[in-house]
Each structure stands twice: as C-alpha cells, then as structure tokens.
C-alpha cells in the first residue's frame, strides 16, 4: 500500500525501474534515523546506468517539485542523492515573524508541498557494493513500502 507520504518516493523508484534498475526497495526509515523518512535502494549494472538513473530522478525532482539534491554528481559504485535540505523552512522562519497570518498560511502551504520530497535519500549501487554495504540488513527494522509496479529481481550469482 502506498501512503500519501510515500508517493514521491514511489514515483522516484518508478523512474529507477524505467531505467532498468533492479531489486528496488523503498524503506520507511523515519523511526530509525532523524534526517530522512525514506530510503530508495536500487541496483544498477554499470556506471553509465547509475548516471542515467540519477539523471532521470534529478529531472523528475526538478521539474515536478523544484528540488535539486545534494550528493554525488558523478556516477560511482555507490551514488547517493539526498533531498534532505529544504530552503522553504529557512524562509518560513523569517517570514512568520515579520508578516501577518495570511503570509504564514501561504508559507505553510509551500512547506507542505515540498515536505515529501525533502524526505527521500536515494542509494544507487553496483551489485558488489550493494552486497557489501547491505543497507537493507543494516536498516532491517525499517518498514518496506510495497511498489505498485513490476520490479526486476536481484542478479543471482
């Protein structure tokens, strides 16, 4: 089941799937870490594929949500895209003090719109690095989010 809070994470996972990432997992990690709500973990089979997955996810985030991630800018064996910073929170602190309730409500709506995307961290691995770091086991108490699309299984060795 997809909750309203996981819609952005699932949309990003779908983009990874469209670029043929395998064994995609979306994990709700908020009870375990303070800096994000969701991890997306995916396997790519080459550095160019990692770059393609990352580029497509960045395009979606920028076009649909107006967000640019921090993190790796070039493909590695483990690329991380972090949508954790939200400049709207900083803006809201100064506006709330200076203006009336109407502006406060507008800023609150802006924060709500961008809230979901800032809570996603994406990990794209080559198979050996994914097996080595094994984030699924490390965050074993995280809640997996069911994906509403076909997901390629992990590569069997």
PDB file of C-alpha atoms in Angstrom:
ATOM      1  CA  UNK A   1       0.000   0.000   0.000  1.00  0.00           C
ATOM      2  CA  UNK A   2       1.227   3.488  -0.860  1.00  0.00           C
ATOM      3  CA  UNK A   3       0.552   6.214   1.717  1.00  0.00           C
ATOM      4  CA  UNK A   4       0.316   9.870   0.781  1.00  0.00           C
ATOM      5  CA  UNK A   5       3.739  10.413   2.375  1.00  0.00           C
ATOM      6  CA  UNK A   6       5.423   7.800   0.203  1.00  0.00           C
ATOM      7  CA  UNK A   7       4.047   8.935  -3.175  1.00  0.00           C
ATOM      8  CA  UNK A   8       7.184  10.903  -4.070  1.00  0.00           C
ATOM      9  CA  UNK A   9       9.491   8.047  -3.034  1.00  0.00           C
ATOM     10  CA  UNK A  10       7.478   5.560  -5.100  1.00  0.00           C
ATOM     11  CA  UNK A  11       7.499   7.938  -8.106  1.00  0.00           C
ATOM     12  CA  UNK A  12      11.287   8.137  -7.874  1.00  0.00           C
ATOM     13  CA  UNK A  13      11.553   4.357  -7.545  1.00  0.00           C
ATOM     14  CA  UNK A  14       9.427   4.015 -10.682  1.00  0.00           C
ATOM     15  CA  UNK A  15      11.877   6.253 -12.560  1.00  0.00           C
ATOM     16  CA  UNK A  16      14.723   3.968 -11.457  1.00  0.00           C
ATOM     17  CA  UNK A  17      12.708   0.995 -12.704  1.00  0.00           C
ATOM     18  CA  UNK A  18      12.128   2.707 -16.052  1.00  0.00           C
ATOM     19  CA  UNK A  19      15.920   2.905 -16.446  1.00  0.00           C
ATOM     20  CA  UNK A  20      16.150  -0.838 -15.681  1.00  0.00           C
ATOM     21  CA  UNK A  21      17.414  -0.664 -12.105  1.00  0.00           C
ATOM     22  CA  UNK A  22      16.960  -3.984 -10.319  1.00  0.00           C
ATOM     23  CA  UNK A  23      15.900  -5.034  -6.825  1.00  0.00           C
ATOM     24  CA  UNK A  24      14.451  -1.626  -5.963  1.00  0.00           C
ATOM     25  CA  UNK A  25      13.476  -1.174  -2.336  1.00  0.00           C
ATOM     26  CA  UNK A  26      11.706   1.748  -0.712  1.00  0.00           C
ATOM     27  CA  UNK A  27      12.134   1.714   3.049  1.00  0.00           C
ATOM     28  CA  UNK A  28      10.399   3.893   5.624  1.00  0.00           C
ATOM     29  CA  UNK A  29      13.323   4.687   7.932  1.00  0.00           C
ATOM     30  CA  UNK A  30      11.974   7.675   9.907  1.00  0.00           C
ATOM     31  CA  UNK A  31      11.698   5.766  13.209  1.00  0.00           C
ATOM     32  CA  UNK A  32      15.364   4.741  12.846  1.00  0.00           C
ATOM     33  CA  UNK A  33      17.065   7.953  11.637  1.00  0.00           C
ATOM     34  CA  UNK A  34      16.401  11.637  12.172  1.00  0.00           C
ATOM     35  CA  UNK A  35      17.492  13.030   8.781  1.00  0.00           C
ATOM     36  CA  UNK A  36      15.026  11.448   6.352  1.00  0.00           C
ATOM     37  CA  UNK A  37      11.840   9.429   6.025  1.00  0.00           C
ATOM     38  CA  UNK A  38      12.566   7.171   3.061  1.00  0.00           C
ATOM     39  CA  UNK A  39      15.498   5.349   1.545  1.00  0.00           C
ATOM     40  CA  UNK A  40      15.306   4.156  -2.024  1.00  0.00           C
ATOM     41  CA  UNK A  41      17.876   1.441  -2.670  1.00  0.00           C
ATOM     42  CA  UNK A  42      18.471   0.240  -6.228  1.00  0.00           C
ATOM     43  CA  UNK A  43      20.997  -1.811  -8.169  1.00  0.00           C
ATOM     44  CA  UNK A  44      22.492  -0.678 -11.466  1.00  0.00           C
ATOM     45  CA  UNK A  45      24.863  -2.767 -13.558  1.00  0.00           C
ATOM     46  CA  UNK A  46      27.264  -0.112 -14.856  1.00  0.00           C
ATOM     47  CA  UNK A  47      28.389   3.392 -14.032  1.00  0.00           C
ATOM     48  CA  UNK A  48      26.612   4.796 -17.120  1.00  0.00           C
ATOM     49  CA  UNK A  49      23.395   3.191 -15.867  1.00  0.00           C
ATOM     50  CA  UNK A  50      23.934   4.735 -12.417  1.00  0.00           C
ATOM     51  CA  UNK A  51      24.347   8.097 -14.154  1.00  0.00           C
ATOM     52  CA  UNK A  52      21.174   7.561 -16.210  1.00  0.00           C
ATOM     53  CA  UNK A  53      19.114   6.600 -13.152  1.00  0.00           C
ATOM     54  CA  UNK A  54      20.427   9.552 -11.153  1.00  0.00           C
ATOM     55  CA  UNK A  55      19.848  11.991 -14.025  1.00  0.00           C
ATOM     56  CA  UNK A  56      16.270  10.854 -14.583  1.00  0.00           C
ATOM     57  CA  UNK A  57      15.451  11.092 -10.871  1.00  0.00           C
ATOM     58  CA  UNK A  58      17.024  14.567 -10.686  1.00  0.00           C
ATOM     59  CA  UNK A  59      14.982  15.632 -13.746  1.00  0.00           C
ATOM     60  CA  UNK A  60      11.743  14.451 -12.119  1.00  0.00           C
ATOM     61  CA  UNK A  61      12.591  16.191  -8.843  1.00  0.00           C
ATOM     62  CA  UNK A  62      13.496  19.463 -10.503  1.00  0.00           C
ATOM     63  CA  UNK A  63      10.618  19.592 -12.996  1.00  0.00           C
ATOM     64  CA  UNK A  64       7.828  18.336 -10.761  1.00  0.00           C
ATOM     65  CA  UNK A  65       8.961  19.517  -7.313  1.00  0.00           C
ATOM     66  CA  UNK A  66      11.508  22.267  -7.961  1.00  0.00           C
ATOM     67  CA  UNK A  67      14.201  20.439  -5.954  1.00  0.00           C
ATOM     68  CA  UNK A  68      17.845  19.665  -6.649  1.00  0.00           C
ATOM     69  CA  UNK A  69      19.538  17.020  -4.497  1.00  0.00           C
ATOM     70  CA  UNK A  70      22.832  17.213  -2.717  1.00  0.00           C
ATOM     71  CA  UNK A  71      25.127  14.234  -3.014  1.00  0.00           C
ATOM     72  CA  UNK A  72      27.195  12.654  -5.745  1.00  0.00           C
ATOM     73  CA  UNK A  73      27.338  14.493  -9.052  1.00  0.00           C
ATOM     74  CA  UNK A  74      29.174  11.797 -10.984  1.00  0.00           C
ATOM     75  CA  UNK A  75      28.498   8.072 -11.053  1.00  0.00           C
ATOM     76  CA  UNK A  76      30.469   5.875  -8.702  1.00  0.00           C
ATOM     77  CA  UNK A  77      29.975   2.333  -7.493  1.00  0.00           C
ATOM     78  CA  UNK A  78      27.606   3.844  -4.885  1.00  0.00           C
ATOM     79  CA  UNK A  79      25.862   7.072  -5.739  1.00  0.00           C
ATOM     80  CA  UNK A  80      23.743   8.910  -3.197  1.00  0.00           C
ATOM     81  CA  UNK A  81      21.134  11.591  -3.915  1.00  0.00           C
ATOM     82  CA  UNK A  82      19.910  13.417  -0.823  1.00  0.00           C
ATOM     83  CA  UNK A  83      16.774  15.534  -0.987  1.00  0.00           C
ATOM     84  CA  UNK A  84      17.167  16.338   2.716  1.00  0.00           C
ATOM     85  CA  UNK A  85      17.579  20.107   2.722  1.00  0.00           C
ATOM     86  CA  UNK A  86      14.511  22.294   2.347  1.00  0.00           C
ATOM     87  CA  UNK A  87      15.173  26.036   1.897  1.00  0.00           C
ATOM     88  CA  UNK A  88      11.486  26.768   2.486  1.00  0.00           C
ATOM     89  CA  UNK A  89      11.934  26.022   6.175  1.00  0.00           C
ATOM     90  CA  UNK A  90      14.553  28.766   6.408  1.00  0.00           C
ATOM     91  CA  UNK A  91      12.323  31.196   4.508  1.00  0.00           C
ATOM     92  CA  UNK A  92       9.386  30.402   6.763  1.00  0.00           C
ATOM     93  CA  UNK A  93      11.309  31.289   9.929  1.00  0.00           C
ATOM     94  CA  UNK A  94      11.955  34.843   8.755  1.00  0.00           C
ATOM     95  CA  UNK A  95       8.545  35.415   7.149  1.00  0.00           C
ATOM     96  CA  UNK A  96       6.461  34.111  10.050  1.00  0.00           C
ATOM     97  CA  UNK A  97       7.972  36.675  12.403  1.00  0.00           C
ATOM     98  CA  UNK A  98       7.676  39.634  10.015  1.00  0.00           C
ATOM     99  CA  UNK A  99       4.279  39.229   8.365  1.00  0.00           C
ATOM    100  CA  UNK A 100       0.649  38.525   9.152  1.00  0.00           C
ATOM    101  CA  UNK A 101      -1.311  35.278   9.299  1.00  0.00           C
ATOM    102  CA  UNK A 102      -2.091  35.198   5.545  1.00  0.00           C
ATOM    103  CA  UNK A 103       1.589  35.003   4.689  1.00  0.00           C
ATOM    104  CA  UNK A 104       2.128  32.390   7.398  1.00  0.00           C
ATOM    105  CA  UNK A 105      -0.580  30.213   5.845  1.00  0.00           C
ATOM    106  CA  UNK A 106       0.964  30.629   2.375  1.00  0.00           C
ATOM    107  CA  UNK A 107       4.395  29.642   3.669  1.00  0.00           C
ATOM    108  CA  UNK A 108       2.879  26.652   5.475  1.00  0.00           C
ATOM    109  CA  UNK A 109       1.328  25.511   2.191  1.00  0.00           C
ATOM    110  CA  UNK A 110       4.712  25.842   0.464  1.00  0.00           C
ATOM    111  CA  UNK A 111       6.351  23.778   3.198  1.00  0.00           C
ATOM    112  CA  UNK A 112       3.670  21.103   2.862  1.00  0.00           C
ATOM    113  CA  UNK A 113       4.169  20.929  -0.916  1.00  0.00           C
ATOM    114  CA  UNK A 114       7.925  20.420  -0.638  1.00  0.00           C
ATOM    115  CA  UNK A 115       7.897  18.400   2.588  1.00  0.00           C
ATOM    116  CA  UNK A 116       7.589  14.969   0.979  1.00  0.00           C
ATOM    117  CA  UNK A 117      10.483  15.345  -1.436  1.00  0.00           C
ATOM    118  CA  UNK A 118      12.926  16.527   1.204  1.00  0.00           C
ATOM    119  CA  UNK A 119      12.416  13.248   2.994  1.00  0.00           C
ATOM    120  CA  UNK A 120      13.967  10.964   0.371  1.00  0.00           C
ATOM    121  CA  UNK A 121      17.548   9.672   0.163  1.00  0.00           C
ATOM    122  CA  UNK A 122      18.399   7.534  -2.855  1.00  0.00           C
ATOM    123  CA  UNK A 123      21.185   4.942  -2.935  1.00  0.00           C
ATOM    124  CA  UNK A 124      22.170   3.522  -6.338  1.00  0.00           C
ATOM    125  CA  UNK A 125      24.708   0.709  -6.126  1.00  0.00           C
ATOM    126  CA  UNK A 126      26.660  -1.586  -8.391  1.00  0.00           C
ATOM    127  CA  UNK A 127      25.915  -5.195  -7.316  1.00  0.00           C
ATOM    128  CA  UNK A 128      29.156  -5.832  -5.373  1.00  0.00           C
ATOM    129  CA  UNK A 129      28.857  -2.618  -3.367  1.00  0.00           C
ATOM    130  CA  UNK A 130      25.196  -3.240  -2.598  1.00  0.00           C
ATOM    131  CA  UNK A 131      26.032  -6.697  -1.274  1.00  0.00           C
ATOM    132  CA  UNK A 132      28.975  -5.342   0.733  1.00  0.00           C
ATOM    133  CA  UNK A 133      27.137  -2.432   2.412  1.00  0.00           C
ATOM    134  CA  UNK A 134      23.833  -4.328   2.710  1.00  0.00           C
ATOM    135  CA  UNK A 135      21.736  -1.353   3.820  1.00  0.00           C
ATOM    136  CA  UNK A 136      18.599  -3.498   3.906  1.00  0.00           C
ATOM    137  CA  UNK A 137      20.098  -5.564   6.707  1.00  0.00           C
ATOM    138  CA  UNK A 138      21.627  -2.572   8.486  1.00  0.00           C
ATOM    139  CA  UNK A 139      18.189  -0.904   8.495  1.00  0.00           C
ATOM    140  CA  UNK A 140      16.434  -4.225   9.000  1.00  0.00           C
ATOM    141  CA  UNK A 141      13.758  -2.695  11.243  1.00  0.00           C
ATOM    142  CA  UNK A 142      12.681  -0.248   8.527  1.00  0.00           C
ATOM    143  CA  UNK A 143       9.224  -0.724   7.034  1.00  0.00           C
ATOM    144  CA  UNK A 144       9.313  -1.758   3.360  1.00  0.00           C
ATOM    145  CA  UNK A 145       6.900   0.097   1.074  1.00  0.00           C
ATOM    146  CA  UNK A 146       5.154  -2.055  -1.496  1.00  0.00           C
ATOM    147  CA  UNK A 147       5.844  -0.909  -5.051  1.00  0.00           C
ATOM    148  CA  UNK A 148       2.863  -0.782  -7.426  1.00  0.00           C
ATOM    149  CA  UNK A 149       4.944  -1.794 -10.461  1.00  0.00           C
ATOM    150  CA  UNK A 150       6.993  -4.771 -11.593  1.00  0.00           C
ATOM    151  CA  UNK A 151      10.413  -4.842 -10.013  1.00  0.00           C
ATOM    152  CA  UNK A 152      13.354  -6.699 -11.532  1.00  0.00           C
ATOM    153  CA  UNK A 153      14.760  -9.266  -9.097  1.00  0.00           C
ATOM    154  CA  UNK A 154      18.339  -9.065  -7.827  1.00  0.00           C
ATOM    155  CA  UNK A 155      21.036 -10.544 -10.041  1.00  0.00           C
ATOM    156  CA  UNK A 156      21.782 -14.108  -8.967  1.00  0.00           C
ATOM    157  CA  UNK A 157      25.456 -15.043  -8.723  1.00  0.00           C
TER     158      UNK A 157
END
